[in-house]
């Protein structure tokens, strides 16, 4: 299906301050153990936001992804932006551009995810955020209303690893998140008609096991799930939700080394040499998204763990260059997370996935330590994609 609407295309070429972005892990869902995560706090980014931004500027990164923690701002309908103010102040001090996510898997405790109140509260909150930030924006404001609608719906509604732990209800949750996103866009545009909307979801590829060609159709159907949220937002499917092409403004795609797998099996091993012939190169996946929607496009999340970080970044750079050569305009790449993060379920397990890892000091401080091999590859990548 080609759902292009060329008249609605609006470029991002002059929108981002830097091609390379830094993203800060900000998940705040309630995990399977019933524990509310707040990754902004546990990585101490809330304590060190200005120095974190200064570190990014030293690496020639001037655009970041941040998340406003809805559950901290909205306390039973009373809105308090004191937890947002330090980020606004730091961005102003360090001349950093922010893409603001409004819901990163978490919402206020007193709201039922599937109730009409969820949509209403999110609409009110989104409009209030826009009013709060209106005086602080330099250039068009950038909002990502709900992070990873497809993954969110899968985790909370299909397999039950996020609160409210529903199973086999992924489509129901996805449609609710679409309603909330559309309502938030309208509320923001009422305040700031020039605001830009970024809709971020993973891109992936699923293949059948070599000994199970009978699963090829199921694998293709699973691969197609990646487009459902964007199709709904654009009004190309499920028109009853209220989608329209105007909502599908900027598309952000998330791509990690684990984003290709066998149906009912494990991931395809990208680091093997020779590589699995079923692996689809990233430039082809990007081309699929571009050809389907013809919307401004960028990589909103990518990273690796451990010693593979530099090699992975080199591959991402090469693939973006190939995508551009093939006519797919890729406007930015975001290193996510740009500082290390711990596991959602095990706070003692750090992924070693940042441009900066942590040295955990006796006083409890997570000291930022630049990963030299990763940083050196970033410098080479910045020369190729300035």
PDB file of C-alpha atoms in Angstrom, residues 41-286:
ATOM      1  CA  UNK A  41      16.068   9.799  38.007  1.00  0.00           C
ATOM      2  CA  UNK A  42      17.950   6.493  38.252  1.00  0.00           C
ATOM      3  CA  UNK A  43      20.525   7.559  35.643  1.00  0.00           C
ATOM      4  CA  UNK A  44      20.781  10.878  37.545  1.00  0.00           C
ATOM      5  CA  UNK A  45      20.108  12.799  34.379  1.00  0.00           C
ATOM      6  CA  UNK A  46      17.702  15.007  36.318  1.00  0.00           C
ATOM      7  CA  UNK A  47      20.596  15.969  38.649  1.00  0.00           C
ATOM      8  CA  UNK A  48      23.187  16.450  35.899  1.00  0.00           C
ATOM      9  CA  UNK A  49      21.120  17.669  32.966  1.00  0.00           C
ATOM     10  CA  UNK A  50      23.113  20.838  32.308  1.00  0.00           C
ATOM     11  CA  UNK A  51      26.478  19.084  32.503  1.00  0.00           C
ATOM     12  CA  UNK A  52      25.073  16.283  30.330  1.00  0.00           C
ATOM     13  CA  UNK A  53      24.124  18.872  27.723  1.00  0.00           C
ATOM     14  CA  UNK A  54      27.586  20.409  27.981  1.00  0.00           C
ATOM     15  CA  UNK A  55      29.120  17.009  27.281  1.00  0.00           C
ATOM     16  CA  UNK A  56      26.939  16.673  24.192  1.00  0.00           C
ATOM     17  CA  UNK A  57      27.980  20.067  22.871  1.00  0.00           C
ATOM     18  CA  UNK A  58      31.615  19.000  23.241  1.00  0.00           C
ATOM     19  CA  UNK A  59      30.744  16.173  20.814  1.00  0.00           C
ATOM     20  CA  UNK A  60      28.980  18.604  18.409  1.00  0.00           C
ATOM     21  CA  UNK A  61      25.510  17.333  19.321  1.00  0.00           C
ATOM     22  CA  UNK A  62      22.916  20.099  19.745  1.00  0.00           C
ATOM     23  CA  UNK A  63      19.589  18.241  19.473  1.00  0.00           C
ATOM     24  CA  UNK A  64      18.288  15.866  22.157  1.00  0.00           C
ATOM     25  CA  UNK A  65      15.335  13.627  22.908  1.00  0.00           C
ATOM     26  CA  UNK A  66      13.857  14.164  26.356  1.00  0.00           C
ATOM     27  CA  UNK A  67      10.705  12.856  28.038  1.00  0.00           C
ATOM     28  CA  UNK A  68       8.415  14.780  30.323  1.00  0.00           C
ATOM     29  CA  UNK A  69       7.271  12.428  33.056  1.00  0.00           C
ATOM     30  CA  UNK A  70       3.493  12.645  32.848  1.00  0.00           C
ATOM     31  CA  UNK A  71       2.966  10.819  36.146  1.00  0.00           C
ATOM     32  CA  UNK A  72       5.030  13.475  37.975  1.00  0.00           C
ATOM     33  CA  UNK A  73       3.457  16.489  36.275  1.00  0.00           C
ATOM     34  CA  UNK A  74      -0.175  15.367  36.541  1.00  0.00           C
ATOM     35  CA  UNK A  75      -1.210  14.584  40.112  1.00  0.00           C
ATOM     36  CA  UNK A  76      -4.923  13.778  40.029  1.00  0.00           C
ATOM     37  CA  UNK A  77      -5.473  16.467  37.416  1.00  0.00           C
ATOM     38  CA  UNK A  78      -3.348  19.128  39.121  1.00  0.00           C
ATOM     39  CA  UNK A  79      -0.396  20.047  36.881  1.00  0.00           C
ATOM     40  CA  UNK A  80       3.016  20.944  38.278  1.00  0.00           C
ATOM     41  CA  UNK A  81       5.935  21.562  35.900  1.00  0.00           C
ATOM     42  CA  UNK A  82       8.660  21.846  38.531  1.00  0.00           C
ATOM     43  CA  UNK A  83      10.233  18.586  37.305  1.00  0.00           C
ATOM     44  CA  UNK A  84      10.410  20.017  33.774  1.00  0.00           C
ATOM     45  CA  UNK A  85      11.900  23.397  34.663  1.00  0.00           C
ATOM     46  CA  UNK A  86      15.529  22.188  35.134  1.00  0.00           C
ATOM     47  CA  UNK A  87      15.536  20.709  31.622  1.00  0.00           C
ATOM     48  CA  UNK A  88      14.142  23.894  30.093  1.00  0.00           C
ATOM     49  CA  UNK A  89      16.720  25.987  31.944  1.00  0.00           C
ATOM     50  CA  UNK A  90      19.600  23.686  30.974  1.00  0.00           C
ATOM     51  CA  UNK A  91      18.551  23.654  27.321  1.00  0.00           C
ATOM     52  CA  UNK A  92      18.474  27.441  27.304  1.00  0.00           C
ATOM     53  CA  UNK A  93      21.846  27.713  29.031  1.00  0.00           C
ATOM     54  CA  UNK A  94      23.561  25.261  26.685  1.00  0.00           C
ATOM     55  CA  UNK A  95      21.657  26.233  23.519  1.00  0.00           C
ATOM     56  CA  UNK A  96      20.247  22.724  23.097  1.00  0.00           C
ATOM     57  CA  UNK A  97      17.216  21.895  20.972  1.00  0.00           C
ATOM     58  CA  UNK A  98      14.792  19.424  22.576  1.00  0.00           C
ATOM     59  CA  UNK A  99      12.321  16.974  21.075  1.00  0.00           C
ATOM     60  CA  UNK A 100       9.848  16.511  23.927  1.00  0.00           C
ATOM     61  CA  UNK A 101       8.179  13.134  24.454  1.00  0.00           C
ATOM     62  CA  UNK A 102       5.001  13.504  26.504  1.00  0.00           C
ATOM     63  CA  UNK A 103       4.346   9.863  27.435  1.00  0.00           C
ATOM     64  CA  UNK A 104       7.161   7.331  27.710  1.00  0.00           C
ATOM     65  CA  UNK A 105       5.161   4.240  28.699  1.00  0.00           C
ATOM     66  CA  UNK A 106       3.959   5.764  31.998  1.00  0.00           C
ATOM     67  CA  UNK A 107       0.815   7.659  33.000  1.00  0.00           C
ATOM     68  CA  UNK A 108      -0.770   8.906  36.259  1.00  0.00           C
ATOM     69  CA  UNK A 109      -1.729   6.227  38.758  1.00  0.00           C
ATOM     70  CA  UNK A 110      -5.362   7.316  38.984  1.00  0.00           C
ATOM     71  CA  UNK A 111      -6.109   6.912  35.247  1.00  0.00           C
ATOM     72  CA  UNK A 112      -7.304   3.701  33.575  1.00  0.00           C
ATOM     73  CA  UNK A 113      -5.427   3.179  30.305  1.00  0.00           C
ATOM     74  CA  UNK A 114      -8.522   2.112  28.369  1.00  0.00           C
ATOM     75  CA  UNK A 115     -10.937   4.670  29.803  1.00  0.00           C
ATOM     76  CA  UNK A 116     -12.121   7.841  28.016  1.00  0.00           C
ATOM     77  CA  UNK A 117     -10.449   9.747  30.847  1.00  0.00           C
ATOM     78  CA  UNK A 118      -7.025   8.618  29.593  1.00  0.00           C
ATOM     79  CA  UNK A 119      -7.592  10.470  26.332  1.00  0.00           C
ATOM     80  CA  UNK A 120      -9.110  13.515  28.044  1.00  0.00           C
ATOM     81  CA  UNK A 121      -6.341  13.813  30.633  1.00  0.00           C
ATOM     82  CA  UNK A 122      -3.655  13.395  27.989  1.00  0.00           C
ATOM     83  CA  UNK A 123      -5.269  16.097  25.846  1.00  0.00           C
ATOM     84  CA  UNK A 124      -5.380  18.530  28.773  1.00  0.00           C
ATOM     85  CA  UNK A 125      -1.819  17.710  29.809  1.00  0.00           C
ATOM     86  CA  UNK A 126      -0.460  18.077  26.247  1.00  0.00           C
ATOM     87  CA  UNK A 127      -2.054  21.486  25.810  1.00  0.00           C
ATOM     88  CA  UNK A 128      -0.671  22.606  29.175  1.00  0.00           C
ATOM     89  CA  UNK A 129       2.822  21.437  28.203  1.00  0.00           C
ATOM     90  CA  UNK A 130       2.610  23.474  25.002  1.00  0.00           C
ATOM     91  CA  UNK A 131       1.567  26.575  26.926  1.00  0.00           C
ATOM     92  CA  UNK A 132       4.340  26.052  29.469  1.00  0.00           C
ATOM     93  CA  UNK A 133       7.008  25.628  26.791  1.00  0.00           C
ATOM     94  CA  UNK A 134       5.687  28.199  24.323  1.00  0.00           C
ATOM     95  CA  UNK A 135       7.892  31.029  25.549  1.00  0.00           C
ATOM     96  CA  UNK A 136      10.942  28.767  25.710  1.00  0.00           C
ATOM     97  CA  UNK A 137      11.046  27.507  22.118  1.00  0.00           C
ATOM     98  CA  UNK A 138      13.541  28.868  19.613  1.00  0.00           C
ATOM     99  CA  UNK A 139      12.084  27.863  16.279  1.00  0.00           C
ATOM    100  CA  UNK A 140       9.275  25.336  15.802  1.00  0.00           C
ATOM    101  CA  UNK A 141       8.568  23.244  18.877  1.00  0.00           C
ATOM    102  CA  UNK A 142       9.028  19.485  18.459  1.00  0.00           C
ATOM    103  CA  UNK A 143       6.804  16.973  20.244  1.00  0.00           C
ATOM    104  CA  UNK A 144       6.657  13.180  20.232  1.00  0.00           C
ATOM    105  CA  UNK A 145       3.276  12.646  21.921  1.00  0.00           C
ATOM    106  CA  UNK A 146       3.520   8.919  22.800  1.00  0.00           C
ATOM    107  CA  UNK A 147       6.749   7.000  22.478  1.00  0.00           C
ATOM    108  CA  UNK A 148       6.662   3.781  20.443  1.00  0.00           C
ATOM    109  CA  UNK A 149       2.924   3.219  20.189  1.00  0.00           C
ATOM    110  CA  UNK A 150       3.456  -0.220  18.631  1.00  0.00           C
ATOM    111  CA  UNK A 151       5.914  -1.452  21.249  1.00  0.00           C
ATOM    112  CA  UNK A 152       3.887   0.139  24.058  1.00  0.00           C
ATOM    113  CA  UNK A 153       0.730  -1.667  22.884  1.00  0.00           C
ATOM    114  CA  UNK A 154       2.604  -4.959  22.562  1.00  0.00           C
ATOM    115  CA  UNK A 155       4.204  -4.708  26.017  1.00  0.00           C
ATOM    116  CA  UNK A 156       1.130  -3.480  27.922  1.00  0.00           C
ATOM    117  CA  UNK A 157      -1.619  -5.097  25.885  1.00  0.00           C
ATOM    118  CA  UNK A 158      -0.362  -8.161  24.029  1.00  0.00           C
ATOM    119  CA  UNK A 159       2.180  -9.928  26.240  1.00  0.00           C
ATOM    120  CA  UNK A 160       1.588  -8.253  29.607  1.00  0.00           C
ATOM    121  CA  UNK A 161       5.116  -7.224  30.607  1.00  0.00           C
ATOM    122  CA  UNK A 162       4.050  -3.621  31.376  1.00  0.00           C
ATOM    123  CA  UNK A 163       1.184  -2.494  33.596  1.00  0.00           C
ATOM    124  CA  UNK A 164      -1.765  -3.174  33.241  1.00  0.00           C
ATOM    125  CA  UNK A 165      -0.406  -6.578  32.142  1.00  0.00           C
ATOM    126  CA  UNK A 166      -3.074  -7.359  29.552  1.00  0.00           C
ATOM    127  CA  UNK A 167      -2.642 -10.174  27.063  1.00  0.00           C
ATOM    128  CA  UNK A 168      -4.053 -10.552  23.565  1.00  0.00           C
ATOM    129  CA  UNK A 169      -5.366  -6.971  23.719  1.00  0.00           C
ATOM    130  CA  UNK A 170      -2.610  -5.247  21.774  1.00  0.00           C
ATOM    131  CA  UNK A 171      -4.883  -3.902  19.048  1.00  0.00           C
ATOM    132  CA  UNK A 172      -7.281  -2.444  21.636  1.00  0.00           C
ATOM    133  CA  UNK A 173      -4.423  -0.675  23.448  1.00  0.00           C
ATOM    134  CA  UNK A 174      -2.922   0.563  20.181  1.00  0.00           C
ATOM    135  CA  UNK A 175      -6.202   2.155  19.128  1.00  0.00           C
ATOM    136  CA  UNK A 176      -6.511   3.868  22.505  1.00  0.00           C
ATOM    137  CA  UNK A 177      -2.991   5.253  22.199  1.00  0.00           C
ATOM    138  CA  UNK A 178      -3.846   6.527  18.715  1.00  0.00           C
ATOM    139  CA  UNK A 179      -6.903   8.357  20.087  1.00  0.00           C
ATOM    140  CA  UNK A 180      -4.775   9.948  22.786  1.00  0.00           C
ATOM    141  CA  UNK A 181      -2.051  10.943  20.326  1.00  0.00           C
ATOM    142  CA  UNK A 182      -4.522  12.598  17.954  1.00  0.00           C
ATOM    143  CA  UNK A 183      -6.122  14.471  20.853  1.00  0.00           C
ATOM    144  CA  UNK A 184      -2.703  15.639  22.049  1.00  0.00           C
ATOM    145  CA  UNK A 185      -1.739  16.899  18.580  1.00  0.00           C
ATOM    146  CA  UNK A 186      -4.925  18.945  18.383  1.00  0.00           C
ATOM    147  CA  UNK A 187      -4.394  20.378  21.867  1.00  0.00           C
ATOM    148  CA  UNK A 188      -0.812  21.376  21.076  1.00  0.00           C
ATOM    149  CA  UNK A 189      -1.721  22.943  17.725  1.00  0.00           C
ATOM    150  CA  UNK A 190      -4.446  25.002  19.410  1.00  0.00           C
ATOM    151  CA  UNK A 191      -1.671  26.598  21.463  1.00  0.00           C
ATOM    152  CA  UNK A 192       1.126  26.519  18.882  1.00  0.00           C
ATOM    153  CA  UNK A 193       0.011  26.039  15.264  1.00  0.00           C
ATOM    154  CA  UNK A 194       3.657  25.849  14.111  1.00  0.00           C
ATOM    155  CA  UNK A 195       4.574  22.910  16.368  1.00  0.00           C
ATOM    156  CA  UNK A 196       5.879  19.796  14.638  1.00  0.00           C
ATOM    157  CA  UNK A 197       4.838  16.267  15.590  1.00  0.00           C
ATOM    158  CA  UNK A 198       7.247  13.330  15.614  1.00  0.00           C
ATOM    159  CA  UNK A 199       5.822   9.809  15.680  1.00  0.00           C
ATOM    160  CA  UNK A 200       8.425   7.254  16.714  1.00  0.00           C
ATOM    161  CA  UNK A 201       8.178   3.479  16.366  1.00  0.00           C
ATOM    162  CA  UNK A 202      10.578   0.587  15.721  1.00  0.00           C
ATOM    163  CA  UNK A 203      11.248  -0.703  12.239  1.00  0.00           C
ATOM    164  CA  UNK A 204      11.986  -4.398  11.956  1.00  0.00           C
ATOM    165  CA  UNK A 205      11.981  -7.497   9.802  1.00  0.00           C
ATOM    166  CA  UNK A 206      10.711 -10.979  10.658  1.00  0.00           C
ATOM    167  CA  UNK A 207      11.655 -14.041   8.632  1.00  0.00           C
ATOM    168  CA  UNK A 208      10.701 -17.709   8.733  1.00  0.00           C
ATOM    169  CA  UNK A 209      13.163 -20.261  10.159  1.00  0.00           C
ATOM    170  CA  UNK A 210      15.140 -22.036   7.471  1.00  0.00           C
ATOM    171  CA  UNK A 211      13.403 -25.328   8.267  1.00  0.00           C
ATOM    172  CA  UNK A 212       9.907 -23.771   8.466  1.00  0.00           C
ATOM    173  CA  UNK A 213       9.038 -22.203   5.095  1.00  0.00           C
ATOM    174  CA  UNK A 214       5.408 -22.703   6.083  1.00  0.00           C
ATOM    175  CA  UNK A 215       5.810 -19.779   8.511  1.00  0.00           C
ATOM    176  CA  UNK A 216       6.727 -17.302   5.765  1.00  0.00           C
ATOM    177  CA  UNK A 217       3.232 -15.809   5.614  1.00  0.00           C
ATOM    178  CA  UNK A 218       3.036 -15.384   9.385  1.00  0.00           C
ATOM    179  CA  UNK A 219       6.471 -13.743   9.345  1.00  0.00           C
ATOM    180  CA  UNK A 220       5.338 -11.300   6.661  1.00  0.00           C
ATOM    181  CA  UNK A 221       2.221 -10.437   8.663  1.00  0.00           C
ATOM    182  CA  UNK A 222       4.302  -9.822  11.788  1.00  0.00           C
ATOM    183  CA  UNK A 223       6.643  -7.574   9.796  1.00  0.00           C
ATOM    184  CA  UNK A 224       3.665  -5.560   8.559  1.00  0.00           C
ATOM    185  CA  UNK A 225       2.625  -4.732  12.139  1.00  0.00           C
ATOM    186  CA  UNK A 226       5.301  -2.030  12.200  1.00  0.00           C
ATOM    187  CA  UNK A 227       3.164   0.166   9.931  1.00  0.00           C
ATOM    188  CA  UNK A 228      -0.146  -0.081  11.808  1.00  0.00           C
ATOM    189  CA  UNK A 229       0.251   2.922  14.117  1.00  0.00           C
ATOM    190  CA  UNK A 230       1.454   5.245  11.357  1.00  0.00           C
ATOM    191  CA  UNK A 231      -1.378   4.045   9.116  1.00  0.00           C
ATOM    192  CA  UNK A 232      -3.921   4.764  11.857  1.00  0.00           C
ATOM    193  CA  UNK A 233      -2.469   8.217  12.604  1.00  0.00           C
ATOM    194  CA  UNK A 234      -2.608   9.114   8.924  1.00  0.00           C
ATOM    195  CA  UNK A 235      -6.205   7.929   8.610  1.00  0.00           C
ATOM    196  CA  UNK A 236      -5.267   5.332   6.017  1.00  0.00           C
ATOM    197  CA  UNK A 237      -6.854   2.602   8.125  1.00  0.00           C
ATOM    198  CA  UNK A 238      -9.387   2.671  10.993  1.00  0.00           C
ATOM    199  CA  UNK A 239     -10.760   6.060   9.949  1.00  0.00           C
ATOM    200  CA  UNK A 240     -13.179   5.886  12.870  1.00  0.00           C
ATOM    201  CA  UNK A 241     -10.253   6.806  15.147  1.00  0.00           C
ATOM    202  CA  UNK A 242     -10.015  10.238  13.525  1.00  0.00           C
ATOM    203  CA  UNK A 243      -6.642   9.986  11.817  1.00  0.00           C
ATOM    204  CA  UNK A 244      -5.707  12.255   8.913  1.00  0.00           C
ATOM    205  CA  UNK A 245      -2.557  12.791   6.823  1.00  0.00           C
ATOM    206  CA  UNK A 246      -1.915  16.095   8.609  1.00  0.00           C
ATOM    207  CA  UNK A 247      -1.109  14.199  11.816  1.00  0.00           C
ATOM    208  CA  UNK A 248       1.600  12.101  10.180  1.00  0.00           C
ATOM    209  CA  UNK A 249       4.150  14.898  10.211  1.00  0.00           C
ATOM    210  CA  UNK A 250       7.660  13.542  10.965  1.00  0.00           C
ATOM    211  CA  UNK A 251       8.454   9.840  11.255  1.00  0.00           C
ATOM    212  CA  UNK A 252      11.148   8.647  13.648  1.00  0.00           C
ATOM    213  CA  UNK A 253      12.299   5.043  13.331  1.00  0.00           C
ATOM    214  CA  UNK A 254      14.084   3.039  16.009  1.00  0.00           C
ATOM    215  CA  UNK A 255      16.524   0.370  14.874  1.00  0.00           C
ATOM    216  CA  UNK A 256      18.745  -1.833  17.029  1.00  0.00           C
ATOM    217  CA  UNK A 257      20.806  -4.957  16.394  1.00  0.00           C
ATOM    218  CA  UNK A 258      17.899  -7.039  17.728  1.00  0.00           C
ATOM    219  CA  UNK A 259      15.264  -5.662  15.330  1.00  0.00           C
ATOM    220  CA  UNK A 260      15.362  -8.630  12.960  1.00  0.00           C
ATOM    221  CA  UNK A 261      14.366 -12.099  14.095  1.00  0.00           C
ATOM    222  CA  UNK A 262      12.896 -15.448  13.142  1.00  0.00           C
ATOM    223  CA  UNK A 263       9.187 -16.054  13.548  1.00  0.00           C
ATOM    224  CA  UNK A 264       8.853 -17.855  16.898  1.00  0.00           C
ATOM    225  CA  UNK A 265      12.651 -17.812  17.223  1.00  0.00           C
ATOM    226  CA  UNK A 266      15.734 -15.776  18.084  1.00  0.00           C
ATOM    227  CA  UNK A 267      17.263 -12.696  16.516  1.00  0.00           C
ATOM    228  CA  UNK A 268      19.235 -12.729  13.292  1.00  0.00           C
ATOM    229  CA  UNK A 269      22.927 -12.371  14.167  1.00  0.00           C
ATOM    230  CA  UNK A 270      24.060  -9.262  12.317  1.00  0.00           C
ATOM    231  CA  UNK A 271      27.668  -9.544  13.539  1.00  0.00           C
ATOM    232  CA  UNK A 272      28.298 -12.901  11.858  1.00  0.00           C
ATOM    233  CA  UNK A 273      30.658 -12.981   8.879  1.00  0.00           C
ATOM    234  CA  UNK A 274      29.311 -13.896   6.431  1.00  0.00           C
ATOM    235  CA  UNK A 275      26.061 -12.367   7.554  1.00  0.00           C
ATOM    236  CA  UNK A 276      22.785 -14.245   7.535  1.00  0.00           C
ATOM    237  CA  UNK A 277      21.400 -13.808   4.011  1.00  0.00           C
ATOM    238  CA  UNK A 278      17.950 -13.165   5.485  1.00  0.00           C
ATOM    239  CA  UNK A 279      19.138  -9.930   7.132  1.00  0.00           C
ATOM    240  CA  UNK A 280      17.583  -6.923   5.359  1.00  0.00           C
ATOM    241  CA  UNK A 281      19.986  -3.953   5.135  1.00  0.00           C
ATOM    242  CA  UNK A 282      18.860  -0.878   7.025  1.00  0.00           C
ATOM    243  CA  UNK A 283      18.839   1.295   3.907  1.00  0.00           C
ATOM    244  CA  UNK A 284      16.165  -0.994   2.449  1.00  0.00           C
ATOM    245  CA  UNK A 285      14.045  -0.794   5.609  1.00  0.00           C
ATOM    246  CA  UNK A 286      14.342   3.001   5.555  1.00  0.00           C
TER     247      UNK A 286
END
